[in-house]
Amino acid sequence: MHGQRCIEENSVVILYVDFKTLRVLRVTKTVDTKDGKKVPNIYQTIYGPLNVSEVIGKPYGARIELKKGFVYLMFPSPELWTLALPHRTQILYSTDISLIIANLELKPGKIVCEAGTGSGSLSCSILRTIMPCGKLHTFDFHDQRVECAVEEFTSLGYGEFVVAKHRDVCQDGFGVELTGKVDAVFLDLPHPWLALTAATKVLKNCGRIASFSPCVEQVQKMCVELRSNGYEQLKTIECLVRESVVKTITLTTPSLCTAKNRTEEPLPKRMKTDGSDPRDGGEATFFSMPVTSCAGHTGFLTFATCMKNRS
Ligand SMILES: C[S@@+](CC[C@H](N)C(=O)[O-])C[C@H]1O[C@@H](n2cnc3c(N)ncnc32)[C@H](O)[C@@H]1O
């Protein structure tokens, strides 16, 4: 699918309905009814029905007119996939994902281990980064999550770059075949330190490890275990996104003379919404200010480097 410009039968499309509504659309001409009959695939949206077979051959990004509005057919980039994917677990979002990719120093060709796979949100971003010559080995001890992830990775075009296995990594590790071959390990587990011995076995010297934990007590325990297993360059970060609001306001030029005259002028019936006094004159200008509240805590990200050759 990667590099593919036009939508084909069996492609996955992210249907952009509006700013808050993204849907995963599987492009098939027909769907099966409960009694086993094949009927044309008609996808219902708030803007009217979409005949799915009509999107075949359209370029990604195309706008499709429906009876009461329009939708866009978007390519399933990891960022859009994260926003639209079916949740089987809690997932990681792009803010944390970008820090993980950067701090694990991932790039094309890297070999990565991940546990657990969960809903595959992080996996897709890792895959896009390490393609076309890297490999992701992802593990989860929940068999249905592994099955769903494999099906999704294949339909998104990542199949040949990923091995997804059903395994408890705390008990059974990542597999002897990976010993000393892995560039980076990522752990999104309740007790990441229980997988640390296994992670150390598969990591190369100077390989990177990261773990995501919502609670600081988990971070403390993980850091103690990292230190006693010879890891260095420990760093824990939390990323909170603070947005800025941009408004147009009128900046006034204070003048004693104007202030004197103002007492004689009647107050205008309507004051400006930004609180400035129109009798002061001034020019409309853009103004930006950080909002005072933001989306809360997701988790702490702990990173470290595996040092194997120290005496
Ligand atoms: C929060 S989810 C991971 C979400 C994933 N990072 C994402 O972005 O979609 C945690 C997953 O770890 C799995 N898990 C927990 N303990 C495990 C273990 N010891 N071995 C393998 N998988 C485990 C759970 O089944 C669950 O699917």
PDB file of N, CA and C and ligand atoms in Angstrom, residues 89-92 114 116-122 139-142 145 167-170 188-190, ligand 1:
ATOM      1  N   THR A  89      -7.419  -1.850  23.576  1.00  0.00           N
ATOM      2  CA  THR A  89      -6.714  -1.536  24.833  1.00  0.00           C
ATOM      3  C   THR A  89      -6.574  -0.018  24.889  1.00  0.00           C
ATOM      4  N   GLN A  90      -5.985   0.476  25.961  1.00  0.00           N
ATOM      5  CA  GLN A  90      -5.544   1.869  25.938  1.00  0.00           C
ATOM      6  C   GLN A  90      -4.432   1.954  24.900  1.00  0.00           C
ATOM      7  N   ILE A  91      -4.292   3.105  24.279  1.00  0.00           N
ATOM      8  CA  ILE A  91      -3.274   3.205  23.222  1.00  0.00           C
ATOM      9  C   ILE A  91      -2.357   4.396  23.476  1.00  0.00           C
ATOM     10  N   LEU A  92      -1.246   4.405  22.760  1.00  0.00           N
ATOM     11  CA  LEU A  92      -0.353   5.564  22.794  1.00  0.00           C
ATOM     12  C   LEU A  92      -0.741   6.509  21.654  1.00  0.00           C
ATOM     13  N   GLU A 114       8.832  -5.004  20.771  1.00  0.00           N
ATOM     14  CA  GLU A 114       7.792  -4.245  21.471  1.00  0.00           C
ATOM     15  C   GLU A 114       6.921  -5.202  22.272  1.00  0.00           C
ATOM     16  N   GLY A 116       3.451  -4.683  25.326  1.00  0.00           N
ATOM     17  CA  GLY A 116       2.623  -5.482  24.492  1.00  0.00           C
ATOM     18  C   GLY A 116       2.167  -4.716  23.243  1.00  0.00           C
ATOM     19  N   THR A 117       1.690  -5.494  22.330  1.00  0.00           N
ATOM     20  CA  THR A 117       1.216  -4.946  21.054  1.00  0.00           C
ATOM     21  C   THR A 117      -0.031  -4.080  21.259  1.00  0.00           C
ATOM     22  N   GLY A 118      -0.922  -4.547  22.150  1.00  0.00           N
ATOM     23  CA  GLY A 118      -2.162  -3.809  22.431  1.00  0.00           C
ATOM     24  C   GLY A 118      -2.998  -3.636  21.183  1.00  0.00           C
ATOM     25  N   SER A 119      -3.325  -2.391  20.844  1.00  0.00           N
ATOM     26  CA  SER A 119      -4.145  -2.116  19.646  1.00  0.00           C
ATOM     27  C   SER A 119      -3.289  -1.784  18.430  1.00  0.00           C
ATOM     28  N   GLY A 120      -1.964  -1.832  18.594  1.00  0.00           N
ATOM     29  CA  GLY A 120      -1.074  -1.630  17.444  1.00  0.00           C
ATOM     30  C   GLY A 120      -0.867  -0.175  17.055  1.00  0.00           C
ATOM     31  N   SER A 121      -1.222   0.736  17.954  1.00  0.00           N
ATOM     32  CA  SER A 121      -1.079   2.156  17.613  1.00  0.00           C
ATOM     33  C   SER A 121       0.398   2.535  17.460  1.00  0.00           C
ATOM     34  N   LEU A 122       1.194   2.231  18.488  1.00  0.00           N
ATOM     35  CA  LEU A 122       2.629   2.530  18.398  1.00  0.00           C
ATOM     36  C   LEU A 122       3.282   1.699  17.300  1.00  0.00           C
ATOM     37  N   PHE A 139       4.975  -8.403  20.692  1.00  0.00           N
ATOM     38  CA  PHE A 139       4.475  -9.529  21.500  1.00  0.00           C
ATOM     39  C   PHE A 139       3.316  -9.070  22.373  1.00  0.00           C
ATOM     40  N   ASP A 140       2.337  -9.967  22.535  1.00  0.00           N
ATOM     41  CA  ASP A 140       1.253  -9.712  23.485  1.00  0.00           C
ATOM     42  C   ASP A 140       0.786 -11.055  24.024  1.00  0.00           C
ATOM     43  N   PHE A 141       0.420 -11.078  25.322  1.00  0.00           N
ATOM     44  CA  PHE A 141      -0.033 -12.372  25.878  1.00  0.00           C
ATOM     45  C   PHE A 141      -1.533 -12.586  25.727  1.00  0.00           C
ATOM     46  N   HIS A 142      -2.201 -11.693  24.968  1.00  0.00           N
ATOM     47  CA  HIS A 142      -3.636 -11.830  24.703  1.00  0.00           C
ATOM     48  C   HIS A 142      -3.780 -12.279  23.249  1.00  0.00           C
ATOM     49  N   ARG A 145      -5.835 -10.227  20.589  1.00  0.00           N
ATOM     50  CA  ARG A 145      -5.193  -8.945  20.229  1.00  0.00           C
ATOM     51  C   ARG A 145      -4.107  -9.176  19.185  1.00  0.00           C
ATOM     52  N   ARG A 167       2.754 -14.153  23.272  1.00  0.00           N
ATOM     53  CA  ARG A 167       3.719 -14.618  24.276  1.00  0.00           C
ATOM     54  C   ARG A 167       3.718 -13.695  25.501  1.00  0.00           C
ATOM     55  N   ASP A 168       3.931 -14.310  26.672  1.00  0.00           N
ATOM     56  CA  ASP A 168       4.153 -13.535  27.893  1.00  0.00           C
ATOM     57  C   ASP A 168       5.652 -13.251  27.961  1.00  0.00           C
ATOM     58  N   VAL A 169       6.030 -12.019  27.670  1.00  0.00           N
ATOM     59  CA  VAL A 169       7.473 -11.722  27.588  1.00  0.00           C
ATOM     60  C   VAL A 169       8.141 -11.732  28.966  1.00  0.00           C
ATOM     61  N   CYS A 170       7.352 -11.510  30.027  1.00  0.00           N
ATOM     62  CA  CYS A 170       7.948 -11.521  31.367  1.00  0.00           C
ATOM     63  C   CYS A 170       8.379 -12.937  31.743  1.00  0.00           C
ATOM     64  N   ASP A 188       5.409  -1.479  27.071  1.00  0.00           N
ATOM     65  CA  ASP A 188       4.193  -0.833  27.585  1.00  0.00           C
ATOM     66  C   ASP A 188       3.461  -1.914  28.371  1.00  0.00           C
ATOM     67  N   LEU A 189       3.973  -2.186  29.576  1.00  0.00           N
ATOM     68  CA  LEU A 189       3.507  -3.293  30.423  1.00  0.00           C
ATOM     69  C   LEU A 189       3.296  -2.768  31.839  1.00  0.00           C
ATOM     70  N   PRO A 190       2.430  -3.429  32.613  1.00  0.00           N
ATOM     71  CA  PRO A 190       2.236  -2.962  33.987  1.00  0.00           C
ATOM     72  C   PRO A 190       3.495  -3.113  34.858  1.00  0.00           C
TER      73      PRO A 190
HETATM   74  C1  LIG B   1      -1.692  -0.671  27.042  1.00  0.00           C
HETATM   75  S1  LIG B   1      -1.590  -2.017  25.985  1.00  0.00           S
HETATM   76  C2  LIG B   1      -0.383  -1.525  24.802  1.00  0.00           C
HETATM   77  C3  LIG B   1      -0.906  -0.493  23.846  1.00  0.00           C
HETATM   78  C4  LIG B   1       0.025  -0.225  22.695  1.00  0.00           C
HETATM   79  N1  LIG B   1       1.251   0.399  23.143  1.00  0.00           N
HETATM   80  C5  LIG B   1      -0.666   0.663  21.650  1.00  0.00           C
HETATM   81  O1  LIG B   1      -0.183   1.796  21.435  1.00  0.00           O
HETATM   82  O2  LIG B   1      -1.662   0.240  21.058  1.00  0.00           O
HETATM   83  C6  LIG B   1      -0.712  -3.192  26.949  1.00  0.00           C
HETATM   84  C7  LIG B   1      -0.710  -4.574  26.327  1.00  0.00           C
HETATM   85  O3  LIG B   1       0.282  -5.347  26.991  1.00  0.00           O
HETATM   86  C8  LIG B   1      -0.162  -6.676  27.042  1.00  0.00           C
HETATM   87  N2  LIG B   1       0.624  -7.336  28.099  1.00  0.00           N
HETATM   88  C9  LIG B   1       0.575  -7.101  29.443  1.00  0.00           C
HETATM   89  N3  LIG B   1       1.479  -7.880  30.073  1.00  0.00           N
HETATM   90  C10 LIG B   1       2.106  -8.625  29.123  1.00  0.00           C
HETATM   91  C11 LIG B   1       3.151  -9.609  29.146  1.00  0.00           C
HETATM   92  N4  LIG B   1       3.698  -9.997  30.302  1.00  0.00           N
HETATM   93  N5  LIG B   1       3.568 -10.127  27.966  1.00  0.00           N
HETATM   94  C12 LIG B   1       3.011  -9.745  26.797  1.00  0.00           C
HETATM   95  N6  LIG B   1       2.022  -8.819  26.711  1.00  0.00           N
HETATM   96  C13 LIG B   1       1.579  -8.265  27.854  1.00  0.00           C
HETATM   97  C14 LIG B   1      -1.663  -6.563  27.303  1.00  0.00           C
HETATM   98  O4  LIG B   1      -2.346  -7.725  26.880  1.00  0.00           O
HETATM   99  C15 LIG B   1      -2.018  -5.322  26.472  1.00  0.00           C
HETATM  100  O5  LIG B   1      -2.516  -5.687  25.211  1.00  0.00           O
END
